[in-house]
Every structure is written in structure tokens, then in C-alpha cells.
């Protein structure tokens, strides 16, 4: 169960309105790696957690924090939309500033949400639950989380570069710092799990049942061998079981497929 | 530019048809972490690559291999659908085997694709490009790739457990082995990049501009302190810059938001 | 079955083209509360209607009218797109008027639909059937309809404010008037049903089976008690069964969840 | 900012697993009128609220409660999935109980989420943000909320009818009671706003600018006049401004549209 | 503007309920090539039509007919759902007939639409407007229409094979016949346009500006030359301008791409 | 299985960056009729092909070529994004050129993909697999393919008109030429199949089972008889079986639907 306090986790106050920037900022609210994504992802990982209690607690700690980040961004966007111009195109064409604003605004910010934030990304595409990752295997999921915090911090940094408003930058500096922590956190959690379970997900599958001839081969399918220069092409494998091998000319090992004709009730093309 | 050979990368031949399993197998063809996802993801990362040539080559090597995995799964699914029953419900209710098959089939496999594979997941939800990750920052993207291969191998292993057909298991044993390699590969590539760039993405953002007071703090937002027992709550941070700190009672640091009234042309509720 | 007459239900003729406004106007054609939504919603409610005949007839009356509204908007948008400029960006940058138009246009209006209307919203997001509400319970659905006409009229009014074109405003004044009627209509239909069935949907569920201790309690989960000042926090409940009660400090009444470990074939994280 | 306590708002403990019911129960977790919808809707309405403070507080009170409902449902679904069978189709066809379970399960509950809940509906369709309604006009939005609680209670009642498990029914009896309160609550809030602002949304649009000839006319577009028997077709209108009028043979009032030819660079069909 | 009559265009009356078949039949109501698709497609092509009047009239004739097909299918589905069982899984496992029905039903038909039709396909995926094609070039669009009627008739025929209910088959025999007409119709309309405009869309682009060296070459990118045996690989081209040529070993004609490094504010991987 | 060569199929090199055009060009990469659509469509048609070997080979030839087109467009878009401006709105408003660029850019090209191409269309809507058509009936599918190449060539031609950059036009001239070939190719393949199978899809359905009274009737549902002037309304039908007939006043042939009341556990409105 949850409780809410009125104060924001950190300041979210722009120095002045900027409806064009509001549109861009939606990306880290409702985009693939926005705050709604990590909020839903961490909460579901926590609620579904069948592992040791400290993981569930930790996931719910951070999932609950993420709701506060959604709140900060929604609050900031609503304020950036303050006083968004509503004039028509004819007038806009006469005043370059209004025109710049009108051309770059998300029209739904006026028509649909009445100068409020939306759970959408910067192109107006709605957040959807297929962004969420919760597999029941925590090592897999913590790698998803490390990626989410990496993409997320990258996007917030790009948005930091795209404004000079001190109030906006102040809030972003907080979100960037939390993403620093969260990248550190998932690396720590991953290391803990890798030490007990090994690095290959899932560790519980008996490797004898996989086709081990190709478990450590790098296959060169794009003409040119620059790829042989990477760590992935030589030296011991990261699971400590073997050595990487570079296959210069990978060959097909399977059949040339031929399908049976379809039964008559399918009305396909006769063979 | 691409060339195709008729032979599959590896065998994809079921011992007998199984239309219910065909429905499930769609998950690793057209699901969030299916082969279409990694194919499009690696190819776009390669085509968009602005870094050293070996990364582009490596991404196109593996992206090209993934098209062959899509091909194997599509071929397998088409064969699993061979001779799918078409009788009606009344007859089915009399024969438990037919009924079991009809109840578990994806009806579109008959009506729409005429016993062919679809670029959809196991619930019939279409693959979509919001699954794709390509940010221009390779460390971020390789973490996405490591996650994709972790989720992917986990799903294929679960599907391996759900069948006893030797032909299907033979093909899956190949895909599982390649996922072992690909997890190893992305770990290797990540290590290489982390050694030159540091572990926090993006490494090029001046950390002075982030709110460093909260860059290494674990915040306990879910009542109960089991989470203090993890590596993420104590000891040196993974970027080597500081130490983790556990905040037992995190406090709000921001304002209590109050928004301005909307302008009249928005026709919102008057304040 | 349906018949069509060539004349529009009302005038749809702009005074002059305005491709930027055409993009915005798409919202009330193909958005969540656009005319396609109410058309499909009322028609399906009518076709699915298992209640008294007058409801079916009324739903098909209004559903059929809504097709005419879709037609008016599509016609208006096509005319607003007349002569949309096709010059390239370099030229546009020299001429502020062209630039304003190009920057604000929906590029698909030229590339995809060839200066025609689309069944999409103002962000180019396609109309989809998850907007449709048809539950088989008319009181529930008429509340959905009253909401749809409220959101719809609000959006049309905002679009009225965003143009000065007399032809466009003439058409919008008609749509606004119809939405006035339709809000009145659904209020009338709701009152009729509430009088015979009671106000809580569904009225046919035996209230003894619900947890009546919490059926009339307002729970204060956000710190601060301004919410106690509303009608929802005191006085008789609207179903006439009880009185509202304000719970200042709502407490958890449920268990602290602990899940069983997953079976081995799931390959989750071991407990 | 938010805090979490480990205990659930109310019990969520099934008497025994039932993976088929788990699939159905997803509807009220991640469907159009599931708990995620109301949670996001009320929170965004609260964060975007530019009206009197008691509305913001009330919206955040209830939005915060809804997160707890999402938590209860996720917890229940995970437990219903306990020990879901993983056998293959051949074995299933021999054992009707296993077969019934396998045929009715959502395959992603095993393959993707590892026996965990998902933010999807009962057909596996992901929750998406286009379900969210937040317009900045509270009367409009409270009507949306009343509808959401009406559809939601109806769906939960239908799910109550579809199980006999006492543990599941206990939890549903709580959710049904809260929906009773929430329907009452939105009716109260609506009445409050209607008394000060009038019943037509938005009340701030000058009705002189609408086409008043058609503001109170019911138009009979579906042959047959059963619809004349409803309250919507006669008597005073609900806004107190006029009387309903029944138009037996509504006539077209607009032009017969003819569009201009497209410019050559559009390459449409020549006129 | 539109008028509705109560009678259906043709009978839609099943001999008995069949909720499992109702799920399948949704495909041709709300699927990619269902009746909603052609209804919206033909109406938008008509409303957007800038060509000769007979095309607009014809498109609106057929678009209006398609609304009646949607109506027939919705009516049929609602009747197929009559008396759908609501028992729980435990009881179902004891009675194979109920079990067969429950396992194969769409759960939303009970929970969400209350035994009513939905604007979704047979997997419960909502109809969406990206299925619609309306380009402003009628030759292109009529080819889309011919395809739609071909896919549509194929799907209805497959559904005809999947039932033995005489009432259902009667209705399908009507829809199949109309699809026969509509395939004939679009072939006729296509021939008419091809005779005046040529067969290549768009005919108005000056062919001198295309890279004519490759305008008639079939390129063999999949090893094996069976494809040389088709009409597409030899003989005069269908536009009468040249002859098909078979390129056995197509070579790359373009550059080896190398991208510039990203600017610093993008924070990509340094080159 | 597939191999990749580094060289592009044809040149993809703009004369100078143009981020606004990059946004538009996304349409033919990731839109409904973009290169990803035909790539996935032809590959799946080939992999699912149960007909004569030459069709499978041909489909894989052209499907493989389309991957190269995706590659060319992605490469072009990345270069068009070179040096995209990142300044903020305030600065932009002072410099009309920067403003024009910023207003017309897709913000995700900077924030999400770091100046890389995306598998999305020009409105940022993600490519999705419901665009794919593969039915198992080749005549139906080749009609889909002819339409795809018609819509595709039309869109590329419109994009050709919207730029003056010689490098971009050079690449487009190649894609337009290939679309000329591909339209020719599908017409050739269609003719081949029509000659052996007849023109109505599916040819294998016994026409006696369709309602032949309406198999050749054009029905005039939109007032006005301009539609009688088309080839579709008179003369022999295209399948050579009958003559077109024009029905001036089409009448309803079906029942007036009345649905049974819903069972009590559905909690619909009582009749
Ligand atoms: Ca290589
Ligand atoms: Ca804690
Ligand atoms: Ca409060
Ligand atoms: Ca009527
Ligand atoms: Ca070949
Ligand atoms: Ca006509």
C-alpha cells in the first residue's frame, strides 16, 4: 500500500514557460525509457518476486521512488506549458517568436490535455506495457534495468544540452544523479547474482543440452574481418568455460526447407 | 547489401506437427525478445554506427546471423502447423485430442496466414519497432543487447521444457547455444568499452553538473530495511568515485506544487 | 442497412486553405474522442443492445448521425489541405510564411494521403478500437457516452478558439450545438435508467456480497486534508444507502505477501 | 513523493492456484478499465490540476489508493499461477484436467513473465496510455471517472461470478465495495461542479456562438420511431435552456462537396 | 449524410449459439481485412476523391454497403454468444463440452462486452486506422481494394469451412458472393484507369528521372535460379516499355558507408 | 541463411545534411508501405510458401533485395542528420534558419536515436507487423504486393518532388526504378497465376455455395447514379461467368434483428 506527500522529491520549477521544450521533455516521462517505464517495471518485478526478501524490498524501494520522478516531470511539463499561445496560423506567420512556438508545440497539449502533461513520449506516442520487462529471473531483469538506466541517463543528458533554463537544468541535474546511482546499483546487484549463479542466463539450464559446438564461436556474416579485432573474437569466454573462436566463413548446417502442401480447406495456392 | 542461401543455418524440422506449440513458439519469433527484435536492433545499430569500424562490422555480422534465426523459426512454425485440424467445435467436443488442439491454436494461423508463421508473438500481438534500441551510444546499446540475449535465452529454455519433440529440441539446442555465445560476446564488448570510457553512461557528461549529493545514495521508500543487506547499499560504488550510502528515511527536497490557472481559451475548470 | 445522400448534414467549407489547422482538426476526427469514436461506439452499442427496443433505435439514430459528422470533418480537412506547399526546406527558410506552414504540417498529409483526411488524431496516431466502449450495461455505457460528448465538445471549442476562419467556425458551431444536444440526451437517458435501476452499476449485484465496511469511506492517502472539504467526504451517499465517512489515516488490512518459489522448469532466480 | 508499506490494502490470497482464472483476472489489472488505468488517470488529473486545492488533494488521495489495487491484483495473479503445469500437448491430451488448464492459459504467463502478473489485459494486449483521460476540465474528467468506476465494477462483478474460490471472492468483494464508494464519490463531485458551472461542458463557451437551431433536437436517422419514447425526445432539456424536439425526418443542411484537383507534385488521379 | 433501416442487408441468424466460433468470426469483422477496414477505406477514398465524379459516387456506394456488412457480422456474433457458459474452471474440467467452450472463448466477450461483438480481430487485437489506404491516386488505391477483397474472400471461405451451422453458412454465402462482385468490380475499375493512364503508378512521373538501367531487371539474390522460370524474368515488360532481364549475379553499385562522428552534445560513443 | 557485403546496392549520399527531410524520409523506411514492410512481407511469403519452388525462390530473391533498400534508407537518414542543431528555443527564435530546422525535426532523432535512423514512419509511429500480408494464397498475396509497390513508388515520387538535393534524388531515382520493375514483376506473376487458376480468389471455393444472385450486382447505396457510368456497372464480369448488373434501389433482404436478453451473470440492462 502507498502513501503520498505533497512535496516533490526535488525541485521542479522552470524559470519560464517553454511549450516546445515541454514536448521534448515528454520523452523521459512517457517514452520507452521514461520514468513511467521504470516505475512500472520495478514495481512489477517487486510484486512478482519469488526470490530472497531483500530483492523484493529493494525493488519496491526504487519502484516507489520512480513514481516520484513521474510526478516531478509531470509537474515540470505543466508549468512549461503555462501561457502557451493559442493564436491562429495567420497571426503566427507575422510574429516569428509565436510561430516558432506554435510550429514546435504538440497540438494535443492544448486540444486534449488542456496544458497538462501526458503519459506519452515526445512524438505523442502513448506509453504501453510492452516496454515492461519482468521475467522472474532477476539476473536477466537486472540487466534490463541497467540498460534502462543507461538509456534513460543518456536521454536526460541530451535534454540537459537542449535547454539553458536554470530551473529545468536544476531538476535534470537531480534526475541525472539518481541515474548515476541506479546504474551503480544495478551493477552491484548483477555482480552479487553472477557470483552465486554464473554469468549466463538462465544458469539452471544444463549446458549439455545445448549445441556446444557453436556456444563460443563468433561468426563473420558481414564481409570484412574488422570484427576479429574485438575481445569477443579471441581469448577466454566470459563464463570461464571455453575460448572464443572466430569463424571466417560460416557455413549453413541445416536443411533446404520444403513445406508440404496445405490441406484443401485452407485454399492456398496448389503446389 | 545481402545474399541468401537456401540452406538453413541449422536444422529446423519437427518430428511431428503440433499447432498448439506453434502458437507458443511465435513468442521467440515475433515477441519483445524474439529474433525479429535482435535482427532489427543489431542491423540498425550497425547502420547508425558512428564509432570505430570494428563495431559496425561486428554488429552487421551478428545482425545478419539473426535474419537466419528468424528464417529457422518461421520454417519450424510452418511445419508444426502441417495438417492443423479444421473441424468445428461440435465435432471437437466429441474428440478430446482434436479439442485440445483446437482450443489451444491461434485461430489466425488458419484464417489469416493459411498455416504459415506470422511476425507476431504468442498472444498474436504484432511485432513493433518500439522494441528496437539504437541510441548511438554503444555502451548503452550493448547493455540492451546483453539483456535481449538474456531474456531471449530464458524464453527459449522455457520453450525447450515445454516440448518433448526431438526435432524441435534439436533446433532449440542450437539457438540456446548461440545465445550463450551472444551473452558472452556482449559481456566482452561491454568490458572493452567500460575500460576506456568508464562504467556510467554517458561517460562524457561532466559529473559536476549533476546533483552529486544523491549520486550514491540508496533510498529506502518501502517500509522495512531488508534492502540494506545488498551490495548496492554499502561499500565502494562501481564507478570507483564514491561509496554507497543507505538513506533510511528519505525526505522530500522539492516544492509543494501549485499550478497557475489556465488561460480562458483552454476552458478548464476555473480556479 | 444504410443509405447515403450526397449533401452534407451541414456546411463544411473553409474560407481558405490552412494545412496547419488541418493537422490539428484531425484530433476531433480520429482522436480518442473524435467522431469516429462515437460513431463506432454508438453503432456497436446499438447492434449489441439486448434491452428495450427504444434504446436500440435511439443508439442507431445517433450512431448514424455520427457517420455524417465524420464525413463533414473529412471533407473540411481535404479542403484545408488544398494547395499545401511542397517546396523544400532551403526555400522555406527564406520565406517565413511557407516555413511556418511546412514546419507545422503533418508530412503524411502530403506523402501518404495526397492531401486527404486520415482516420488519425492530431499527432498522426491511428484511431483504434480500444477507444470503443460497449459493455451490455446501458447505464454504464451512457455514462461513457456523456463523457465522450463532454470531452468532444471541449476539444471542438478549443479548436474554435484556435482559428478565425469563418467557414471553419461555421461548421464547428454546428458540431458544438450537436454536442450540447448529445450531452443533454445522455443525461436524460441516464436519469431514466437510474430511476428504475438505482445509481450504482451494476444494480443487479447483491450488495451483501461486497465488503460493506468500505463501501462509503473516503480514504486520505495523500498527506493534507483539503479533500475533506468536498461533498464526497460527508453527508448522505448518492445511492441513498449510507453516509460518506472520511478516513484520516487509512490502515492496511491485508497480508504482507510472500510468493512461493517457481517450479524448476521456469528457471527463475532460486529463493 | 510516495512511500510504500509492505502490507496490502486488503487480503489477496487465493484458496488454490487457477492459471486459467489468472488470465481472465488480467482484464481488471491491465485492461481499458483496469486498475492501472484509474491509477494513471487520477494521478495525472491531480498533477495537472489547476483548480481549487481540494480537487488536487482528492485526486491524489484516490490515485494513490489505486496503486494499492494494482498491487493487490498483481499479487493475486502471481499466486493463481503457482504451479502452473508445463507438460506438453501430447500428455495434456491424455489428462482432461491438465488439458483444460493448458488450453486456457496465457502462454506468456509461463514463457515471458515466469508465472508473474503482467500489465496487460485478458487477451494479452498491453495497457497503453491512450486509455488515460485528463483534459484540464474537471467536470468532463469526473464524468470519465464515473464511467471508469461503472465499467470497472461491472467487470469485477462478472469476474466474481466466474469463480467459486473463497479467497478470490474475498478480495473481489473489497474491490467491488471500493467501486461502490468511487461511483458515489464521482457523483458527489460532479453534482458540486454542476451546481456552480452548469451541466454542459465546457460551461465557459458562449452559447451564442453555437448553431442553436440544433442544440436541442433529437434526429431520427434510423427508420422507426421507437426512439421518440425516451426522455431525450421530449420535455425540458437538462441544462434548463430549452425543450427537446423530435425531428422525424432530418434533412441535409450542407453542400454537396466537390474537391479541387490536387497539384501536380501530388501525382493523384487527374480529374 | 446517412440513413439507416432496421432490416439487415441479408440474413444473419445462427442455428445455435457457438461462442468459440464467435471468437473466430471476429477476424472478418475487425481484422486487417475485415469489414471495418473496407468500410473505412472506401468511405475515406470517396470523401478524399479529387477525380471524376463517378469514382466518388462509386466509392460511397460501396463504402455505404460495407457498413451494412459490419452490422450483419456484429449481429451474428452477438447471437453466437447467446448463453455462453460462465462456470468456473473446476466445473469445466468435469464436463468436456463446457470445457471445450470455455477454453476456446475470448474472455473479453463475457467480461468486457457482455456477450456483444467487438471491433477487434480473432486474437482480440483492436482494429486500427493504419489498416486504411487512401492515397489520392485511384489506380494505386483500387489495387489496394482488389487485394482487400481477395484476402477478405479467402478468410470468409476459410471460416465457411470451419462451421457446419446452416444459418452461419447462409450469411457467409452472401458475403462470399459480394466479395466475388467486389473483386470483379475493382478489376473493372483498374482496367479503365490503366487504359488511360498506363499501368505504372504514378503514371505522371517522368521516367527519364528514374535510374532506367534497373527498371526492368530481375535480380537473383537468393542462391538458385528457379526464379528465372517465371514470366517476370523474360519477355516484354507489362508497361510495354522494355523487356525483362534476369541478373544472375547482381553486384553492389553503391558506396561503402562511413558516417561522421556525432557532435559532442549527442554523447555517442567517441570514434 | 544470409550474407552481407559492405557496399550498398546503390549510392546513398546526400549533398548536405537536412534533418527536416530526414524526418519525412522515414515514411518510406518504416511506414505502412516502407521498405521494412516489403522486406518482411516478401520474406515471410517465401518462408511460408507451399507452392511450386520458383515462387519461393523469387520471393526470397526480392525479399533479400529489400533488406538492401532498408540499409540504403537508414544510411541516407543518418547522413541527413549530420550536424543537426541542438540549440534551445530562445536562440532559435532569433535565427529563422535554425528555427525552421528545429521546428520541423523529429525530436527523437536527437534524444532517442542520437542522429540515427529509426524503424518508424514520418510521424514517429513505429513499424508494426500488422502491415505484413502473407496468406498462403499467392494470387491474393501478389495483389497485395502490387499494391505495396504502387503505394511505395507513389510515396517515393512525392518525396523526390520535395527535395532538390542531387544526392538524395540520385538515390530516389534508383528506388523509383526498382519499384517500376517490381510493379511489372507482380503484374507478370499475377497474370501467370490468373491464367491457371482464374481471377477470383480463392479459385478453389465451389461457387455453387455462394449466394449467386448477388455475385455480379453493383448496388447503388449513395444517392445519385454517376456510378452507373463505370465499367463495373455493365458488360461482362471479369471472371467471364456473368454480366454486371446495376441495382438502382437495393433493398434489405435480411431480418430485423432482435437479440435475446443476456443471462443474469452478465449483469446487463434488463430487457
Ligand atoms: Ca565481418
Ligand atoms: Ca525498504
Ligand atoms: Ca489528502
Ligand atoms: Ca429511429
Ligand atoms: Ca534465386
Ligand atoms: Ca450512387
Coordinates of N, CA and C and ligand atoms in Angstrom, one line a residue, chain A residues 57-58 60-61, chain B residues 218-228 246, chain D residues 4 6, ligand 2:
Chain A
X57 N 12.3 -6.1 -1.5 CA 12.3 -4.9 -0.8 C 13.0 -3.8 -1.6
X58 N 14.1 -4.2 -2.1 CA 14.9 -3.2 -2.9 C 14.2 -2.8 -4.1
X60 N 10.9 -2.6 -4.5 CA 9.8 -1.8 -4.2 C 10.3 -0.4 -3.7
X61 N 11.5 -0.4 -3.0 CA 12.1 0.9 -2.7 C 12.3 1.8 -3.9
Chain B
X218 N 21.3 5.1 -1.7 CA 20.2 4.2 -1.8 C 19.1 4.7 -0.9
X219 N 17.9 4.9 -1.4 CA 16.8 5.4 -0.7 C 15.7 4.4 -0.4
X220 N 15.4 4.3 0.9 CA 14.5 3.3 1.4 C 13.1 3.8 1.4
X221 N 12.4 3.6 0.3 CA 11.0 4.1 0.2 C 9.9 3.1 0.5
X222 N 10.4 1.8 0.7 CA 9.4 0.8 1.0 C 9.7 0.3 2.5
X223 N 8.8 0.5 3.3 CA 9.0 0.2 4.8 C 9.7 -1.1 4.9
X224 N 10.6 -1.2 5.8 CA 11.4 -2.4 6.0 C 12.8 -2.3 5.4
X225 N 13.8 -2.8 6.1 CA 15.1 -2.5 5.7 C 15.9 -3.7 5.2
X226 N 15.2 -4.7 4.7 CA 15.9 -5.8 4.1 C 16.8 -5.4 3.0
X227 N 16.5 -4.3 2.3 CA 17.3 -3.8 1.2 C 18.6 -3.3 1.6
X228 N 18.8 -3.1 2.9 CA 20.2 -2.6 3.3 C 21.2 -3.7 3.3
X246 N 23.2 4.3 2.6 CA 21.8 3.9 2.8 C 21.0 4.9 3.5
Chain D
X4 N 5.9 3.4 0.6 CA 5.2 2.1 0.4 C 5.3 1.4 1.8
X6 N 4.6 -2.6 3.3 CA 4.6 -4.0 2.8 C 3.2 -4.6 2.8
Ligands
LIG2 CA1 12.8 -0.9 2.2

